Coordinates of C-alpha atoms and ligand atoms in Angstrom, one line a residue:
X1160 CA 102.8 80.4 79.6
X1161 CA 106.0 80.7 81.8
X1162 CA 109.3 81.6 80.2
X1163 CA 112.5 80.1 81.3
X1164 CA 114.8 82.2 80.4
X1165 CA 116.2 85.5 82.3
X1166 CA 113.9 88.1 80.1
X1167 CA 113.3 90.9 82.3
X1168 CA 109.6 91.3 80.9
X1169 CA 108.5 87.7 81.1
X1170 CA 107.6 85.7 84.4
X1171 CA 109.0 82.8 86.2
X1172 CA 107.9 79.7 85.1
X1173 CA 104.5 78.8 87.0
X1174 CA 101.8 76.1 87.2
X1175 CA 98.8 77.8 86.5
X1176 CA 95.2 76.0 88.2
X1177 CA 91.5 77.0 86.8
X1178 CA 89.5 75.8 89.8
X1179 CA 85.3 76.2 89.6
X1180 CA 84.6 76.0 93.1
X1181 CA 85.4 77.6 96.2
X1182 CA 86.3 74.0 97.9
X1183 CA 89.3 73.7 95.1
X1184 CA 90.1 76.5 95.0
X1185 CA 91.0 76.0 98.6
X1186 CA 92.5 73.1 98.2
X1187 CA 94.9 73.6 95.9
X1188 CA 95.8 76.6 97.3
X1189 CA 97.1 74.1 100.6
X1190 CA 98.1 71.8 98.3
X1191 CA 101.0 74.7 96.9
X1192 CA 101.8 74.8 100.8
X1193 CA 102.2 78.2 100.8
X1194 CA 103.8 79.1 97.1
X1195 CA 100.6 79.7 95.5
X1196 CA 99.0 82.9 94.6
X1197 CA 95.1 83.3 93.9
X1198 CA 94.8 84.7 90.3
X1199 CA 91.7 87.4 89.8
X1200 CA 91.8 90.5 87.3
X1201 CA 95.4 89.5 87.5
X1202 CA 96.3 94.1 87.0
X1203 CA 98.5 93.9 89.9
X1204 CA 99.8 90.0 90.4
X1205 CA 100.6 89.8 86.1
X1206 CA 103.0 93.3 86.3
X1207 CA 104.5 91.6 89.1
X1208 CA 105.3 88.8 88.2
X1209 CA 106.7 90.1 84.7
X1210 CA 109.3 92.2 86.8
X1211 CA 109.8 88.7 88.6
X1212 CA 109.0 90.7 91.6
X1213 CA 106.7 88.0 92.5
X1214 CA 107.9 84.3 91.8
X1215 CA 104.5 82.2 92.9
X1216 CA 104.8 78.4 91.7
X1217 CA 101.3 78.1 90.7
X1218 CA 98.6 80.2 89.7
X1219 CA 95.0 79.6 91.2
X1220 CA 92.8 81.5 88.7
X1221 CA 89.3 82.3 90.6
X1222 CA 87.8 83.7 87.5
X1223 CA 85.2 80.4 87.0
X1224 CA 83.6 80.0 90.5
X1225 CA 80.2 80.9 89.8
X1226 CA 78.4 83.5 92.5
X1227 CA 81.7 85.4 93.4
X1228 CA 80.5 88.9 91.1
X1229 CA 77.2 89.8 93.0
X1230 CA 76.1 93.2 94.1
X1231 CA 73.6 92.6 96.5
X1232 CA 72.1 95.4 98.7
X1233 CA 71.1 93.1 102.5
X1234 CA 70.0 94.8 105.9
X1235 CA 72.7 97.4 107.1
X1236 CA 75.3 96.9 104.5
X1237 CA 76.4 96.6 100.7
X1238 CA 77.8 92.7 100.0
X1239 CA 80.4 92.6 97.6
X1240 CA 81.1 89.2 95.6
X1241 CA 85.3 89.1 95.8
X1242 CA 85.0 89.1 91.9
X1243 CA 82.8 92.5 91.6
X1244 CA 85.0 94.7 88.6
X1245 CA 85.6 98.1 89.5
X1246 CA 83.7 99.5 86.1
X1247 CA 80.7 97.2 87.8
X1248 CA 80.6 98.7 91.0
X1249 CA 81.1 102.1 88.8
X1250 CA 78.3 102.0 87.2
X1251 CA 76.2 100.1 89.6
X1252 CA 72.9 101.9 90.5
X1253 CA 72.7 101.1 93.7
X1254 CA 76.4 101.8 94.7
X1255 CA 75.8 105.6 93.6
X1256 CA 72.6 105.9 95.2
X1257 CA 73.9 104.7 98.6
X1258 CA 77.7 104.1 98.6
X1259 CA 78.8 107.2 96.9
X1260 CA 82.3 106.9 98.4
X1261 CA 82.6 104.0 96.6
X1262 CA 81.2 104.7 93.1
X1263 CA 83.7 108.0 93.4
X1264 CA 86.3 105.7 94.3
X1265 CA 85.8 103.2 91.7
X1266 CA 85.4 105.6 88.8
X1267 CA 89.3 107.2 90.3
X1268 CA 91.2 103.3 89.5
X1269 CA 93.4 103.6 86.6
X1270 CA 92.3 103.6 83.3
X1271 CA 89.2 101.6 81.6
X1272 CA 91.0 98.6 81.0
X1273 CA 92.0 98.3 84.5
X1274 CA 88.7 98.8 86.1
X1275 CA 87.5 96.2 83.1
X1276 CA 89.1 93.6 84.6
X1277 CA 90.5 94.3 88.2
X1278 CA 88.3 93.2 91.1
X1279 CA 87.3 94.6 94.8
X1280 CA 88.7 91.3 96.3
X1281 CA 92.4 91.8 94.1
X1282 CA 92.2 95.1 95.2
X1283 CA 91.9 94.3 99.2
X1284 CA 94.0 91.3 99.0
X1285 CA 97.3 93.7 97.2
X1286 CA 96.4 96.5 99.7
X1287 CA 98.5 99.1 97.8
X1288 CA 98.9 101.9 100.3
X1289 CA 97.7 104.3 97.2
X1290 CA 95.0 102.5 96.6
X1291 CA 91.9 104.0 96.8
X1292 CA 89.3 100.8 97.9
X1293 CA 91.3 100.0 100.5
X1294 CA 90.1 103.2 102.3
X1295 CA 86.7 103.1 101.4
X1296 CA 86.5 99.7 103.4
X1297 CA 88.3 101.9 106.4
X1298 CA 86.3 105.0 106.5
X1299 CA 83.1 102.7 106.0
X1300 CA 84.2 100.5 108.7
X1301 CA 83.6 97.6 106.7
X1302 CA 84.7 93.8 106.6
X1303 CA 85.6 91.1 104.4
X1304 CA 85.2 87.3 104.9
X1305 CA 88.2 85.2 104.3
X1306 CA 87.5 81.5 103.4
X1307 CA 90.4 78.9 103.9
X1308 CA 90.9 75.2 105.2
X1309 CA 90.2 76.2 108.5
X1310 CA 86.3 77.2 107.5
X1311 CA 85.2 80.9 107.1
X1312 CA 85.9 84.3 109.0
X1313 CA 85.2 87.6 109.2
X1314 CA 88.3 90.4 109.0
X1315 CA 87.2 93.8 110.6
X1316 CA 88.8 96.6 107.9
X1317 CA 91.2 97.7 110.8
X1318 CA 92.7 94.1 111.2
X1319 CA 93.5 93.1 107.3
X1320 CA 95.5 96.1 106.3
X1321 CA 99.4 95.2 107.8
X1322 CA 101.8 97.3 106.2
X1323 CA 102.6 98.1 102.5
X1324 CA 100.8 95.2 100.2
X1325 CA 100.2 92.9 103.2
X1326 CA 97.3 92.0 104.8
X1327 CA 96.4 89.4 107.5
X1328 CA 94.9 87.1 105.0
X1329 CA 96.3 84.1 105.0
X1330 CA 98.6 82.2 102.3
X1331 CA 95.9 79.7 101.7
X1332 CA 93.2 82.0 102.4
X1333 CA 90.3 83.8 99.5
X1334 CA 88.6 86.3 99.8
X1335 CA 85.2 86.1 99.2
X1336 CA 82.9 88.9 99.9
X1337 CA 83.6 92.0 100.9
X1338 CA 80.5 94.1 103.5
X1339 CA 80.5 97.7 103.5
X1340 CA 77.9 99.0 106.5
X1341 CA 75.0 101.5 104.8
X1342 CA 75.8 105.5 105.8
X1343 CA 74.2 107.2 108.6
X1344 CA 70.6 108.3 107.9
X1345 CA 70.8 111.6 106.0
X1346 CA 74.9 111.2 105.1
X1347 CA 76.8 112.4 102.4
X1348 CA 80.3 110.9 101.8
X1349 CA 82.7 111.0 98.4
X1350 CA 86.2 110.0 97.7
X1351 CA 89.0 112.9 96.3
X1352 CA 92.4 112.5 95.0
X1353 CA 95.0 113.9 93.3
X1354 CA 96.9 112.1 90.6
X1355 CA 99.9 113.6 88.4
X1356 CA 98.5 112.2 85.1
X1357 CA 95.1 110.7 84.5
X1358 CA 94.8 107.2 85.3
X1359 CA 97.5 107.4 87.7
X1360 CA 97.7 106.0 91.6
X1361 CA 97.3 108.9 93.3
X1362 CA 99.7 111.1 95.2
X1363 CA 97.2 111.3 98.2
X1364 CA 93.1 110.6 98.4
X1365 CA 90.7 110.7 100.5
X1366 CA 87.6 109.0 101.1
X1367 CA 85.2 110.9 103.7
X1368 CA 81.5 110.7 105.2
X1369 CA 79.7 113.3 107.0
X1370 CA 76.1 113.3 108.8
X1371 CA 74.8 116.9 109.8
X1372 CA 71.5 117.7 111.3
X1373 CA 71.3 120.4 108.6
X1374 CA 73.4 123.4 110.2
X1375 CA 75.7 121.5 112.4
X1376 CA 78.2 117.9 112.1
X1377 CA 76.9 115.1 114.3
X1378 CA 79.3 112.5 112.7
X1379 CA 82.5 113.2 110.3
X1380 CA 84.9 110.4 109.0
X1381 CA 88.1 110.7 107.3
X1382 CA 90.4 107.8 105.6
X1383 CA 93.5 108.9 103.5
X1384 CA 95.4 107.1 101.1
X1385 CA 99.2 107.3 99.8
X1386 CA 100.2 109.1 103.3
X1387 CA 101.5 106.1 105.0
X1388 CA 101.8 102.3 105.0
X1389 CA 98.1 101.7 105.1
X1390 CA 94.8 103.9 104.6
X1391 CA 95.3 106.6 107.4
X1392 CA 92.0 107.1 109.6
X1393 CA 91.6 110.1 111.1
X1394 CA 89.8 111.3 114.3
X1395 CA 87.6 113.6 113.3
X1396 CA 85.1 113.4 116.8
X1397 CA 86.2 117.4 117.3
X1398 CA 83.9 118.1 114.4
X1399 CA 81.0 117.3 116.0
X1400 CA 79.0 120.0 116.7
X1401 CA 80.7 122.5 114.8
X1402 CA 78.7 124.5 111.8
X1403 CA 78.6 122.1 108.5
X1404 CA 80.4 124.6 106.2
X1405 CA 83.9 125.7 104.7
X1406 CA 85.3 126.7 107.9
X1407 CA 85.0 123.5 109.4
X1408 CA 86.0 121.8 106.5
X1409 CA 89.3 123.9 106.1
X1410 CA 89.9 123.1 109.9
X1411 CA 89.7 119.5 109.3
X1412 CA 92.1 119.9 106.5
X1413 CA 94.7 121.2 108.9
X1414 CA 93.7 118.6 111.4
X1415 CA 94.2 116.1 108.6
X1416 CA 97.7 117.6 107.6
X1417 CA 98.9 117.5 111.3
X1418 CA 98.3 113.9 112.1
X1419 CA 99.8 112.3 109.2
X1420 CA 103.2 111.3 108.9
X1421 CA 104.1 110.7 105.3
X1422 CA 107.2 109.5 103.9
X1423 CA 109.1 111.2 100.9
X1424 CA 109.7 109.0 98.3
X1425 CA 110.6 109.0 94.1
X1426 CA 107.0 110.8 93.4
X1427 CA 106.9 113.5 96.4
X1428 CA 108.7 114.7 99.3
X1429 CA 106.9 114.0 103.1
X1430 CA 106.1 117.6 103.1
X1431 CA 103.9 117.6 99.6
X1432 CA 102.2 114.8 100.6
X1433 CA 101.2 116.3 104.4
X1434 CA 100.2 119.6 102.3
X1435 CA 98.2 117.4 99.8
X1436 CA 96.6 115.6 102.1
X1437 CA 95.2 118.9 104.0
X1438 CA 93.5 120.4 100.8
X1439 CA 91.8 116.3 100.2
X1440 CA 90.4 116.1 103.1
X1441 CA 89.1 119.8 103.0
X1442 CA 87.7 118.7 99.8
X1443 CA 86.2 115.6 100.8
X1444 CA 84.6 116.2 103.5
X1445 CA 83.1 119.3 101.6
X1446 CA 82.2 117.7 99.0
X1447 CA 80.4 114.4 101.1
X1448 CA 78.6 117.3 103.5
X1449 CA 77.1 118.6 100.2
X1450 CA 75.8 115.3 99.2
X1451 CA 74.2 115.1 103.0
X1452 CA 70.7 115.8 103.9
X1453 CA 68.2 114.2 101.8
X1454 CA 69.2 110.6 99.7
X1455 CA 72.5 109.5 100.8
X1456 CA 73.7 110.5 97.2
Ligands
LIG566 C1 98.5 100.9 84.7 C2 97.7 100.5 86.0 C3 97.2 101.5 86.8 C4 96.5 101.1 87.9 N1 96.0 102.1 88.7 C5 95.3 101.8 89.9 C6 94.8 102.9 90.7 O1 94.8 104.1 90.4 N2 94.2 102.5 91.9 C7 94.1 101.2 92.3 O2 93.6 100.9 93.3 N3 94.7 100.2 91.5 C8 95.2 100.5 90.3 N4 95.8 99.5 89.6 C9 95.6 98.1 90.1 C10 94.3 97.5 89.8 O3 93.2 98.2 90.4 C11 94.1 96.1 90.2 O4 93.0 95.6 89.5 C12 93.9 95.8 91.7 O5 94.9 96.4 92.4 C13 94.1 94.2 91.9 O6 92.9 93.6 91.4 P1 93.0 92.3 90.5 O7 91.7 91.7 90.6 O8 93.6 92.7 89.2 O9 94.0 91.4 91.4 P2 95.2 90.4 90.9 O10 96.2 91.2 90.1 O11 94.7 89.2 90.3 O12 95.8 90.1 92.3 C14 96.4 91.0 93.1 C15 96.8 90.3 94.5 O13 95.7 90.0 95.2 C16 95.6 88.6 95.4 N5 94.2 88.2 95.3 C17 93.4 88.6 94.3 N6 92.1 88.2 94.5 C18 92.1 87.6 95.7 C19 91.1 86.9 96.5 N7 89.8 86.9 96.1 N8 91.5 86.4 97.7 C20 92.8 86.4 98.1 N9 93.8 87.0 97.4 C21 93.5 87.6 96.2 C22 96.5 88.0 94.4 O14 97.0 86.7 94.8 C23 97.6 89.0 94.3 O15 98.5 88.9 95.3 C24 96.4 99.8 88.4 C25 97.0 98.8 87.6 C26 97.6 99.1 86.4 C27 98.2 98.0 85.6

């Protein structure tokens, strides 16, 4: 499969490792010492390493370990095998009934093929700051457990995203499930984004959740994506308290707008991006309050 000449459109040559368990998976992803890349719906690694902007010597293709693609609704949260396709958490029943976020934000990744083929746990693990899963597991507060020689652990949503495609997963380390808590009684939450063209990463999303007692917020949460190096949380506690309706929601959008700090870059200036991400969040969190009440949906 590897090309070893200098075409701009092929990749590096590469050892390439179908492993059927997690225990060899592991292991020959320590035996690369370090130069080994875990292969999953392969949308984001395979570009890469066409451009040669990633050069890994082998190739450790998760695809046959059996039990990684489970949806599986437990006690207090959603559990996510690492190898769940986004079209399979798109058209997942219980996803929409109780993650809606989620099941917006699946529905939002590129084009069919993409979500065909590119998983929840390829998503986490590139953490591309426009990506949009990558803030559902913020604004949920969720986790993801990280299996490696060293045994198992658990990686809090605030402590794996680093900085632009780097998280604190470990070279030799897989993920392997992903946990997204259950809403609040009576929430409502969605995921918003604006894209140039269809099927594009978006300029700027966000993913939002919001409880009310039916006239007023008790609980409003805001992640943004493609506004900084990392999904963007943002402190909505203010909100709590004020009347569920548009002019809290427009508030929030300014709130939003003031606390990011966006760079410009070849697709937007810094000041788009702080206006876009204003009128998301407005949207968002208008759009998850009308969901509230009732079924999480
Ligand atoms: C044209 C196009 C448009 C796209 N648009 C979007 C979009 O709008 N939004 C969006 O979010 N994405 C988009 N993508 C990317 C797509 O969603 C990918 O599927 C996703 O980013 C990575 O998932 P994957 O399973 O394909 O991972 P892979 O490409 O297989 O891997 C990506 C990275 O994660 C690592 N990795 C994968 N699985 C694991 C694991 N279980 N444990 C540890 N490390 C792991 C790999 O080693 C690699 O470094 C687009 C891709 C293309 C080609």
């Amino acid at each position: 499969m590897g090309a070893a000449g200098g075409d701009a459109v092929k990749p590096a040559p590469f050892d390439y490792v179908a492993v059927t368990s997690l225990a060899e998976a592991v292991q020959a992803l320590a035996a690369a010492g370090g130069d080994a890349k875990v292969l999953a719906g392969g949308q984001s690694l395979v570009p890469l390493m066409n451009l040669r902007l990633a050069r890994p010597a082998v190739l450790v293709d998760i695809n046959g370990i059996p039990g990684l693609d489970g949806i599986a609704v437990r006690p207090g949260h959603l559990a996510l095998g690492a190898l769940v396709r986004h079209a399979d958490l798109a058209a997942d029943a219980a996803v929409t009934a109780g993650w809606p976020v989620l099941h917006d934000a699946a529905n939002l990744i590129g084009h069919p093929a993409i979500r065909n083929r590119g998983t929840v746990g390829g998503s986490l693990a590139h953490a591309d700051p426009a990506a949009e899963l990558p803030a559902v597991l913020a604004v949920l507060g969720g986790s993801v457990v990280a299996e490696g020689p060293r045994g198992a652990r658990e990686i809090a949503a605030a402590d794996l995203f680093v900085t632009y495609l780097t998280t604190s997963l470990e070279p030799d380390e897989i993920l392997t499930e992903v946990r997204l808590p259950s809403l609040p009684p009576g929430a409502g939450s969605a995921f918003v984004e604006f894209a140039r063209r269809h099927g594009d990463f978006a300029l700027v999303g966000a993913a939002a959740v919001v409880a009310t007692d039916g006239g007023r917020v008790t609980e409003a949460r805001l992640a943004l994506v493609g506004v900084g190096a990392t999904p963007v949380r943002v402190d909505l506690g203010s909100l709590r308290g004020e009347p569920a309706g548009g002019g809290t929601w427009a508030a929030a959008g300014r709130l939003a707008a003031a606390a990011v700090d966006p760079d410009s870059d070849i697709h937007a200036p810094a000041a788009y991006r702080r206006e876009l991400a204003g009128v998301m969040a407005e949207r968002a969190l208008a759009r998850a309050a009308a969901r509230a009440g009732g079924s999480a949906g």
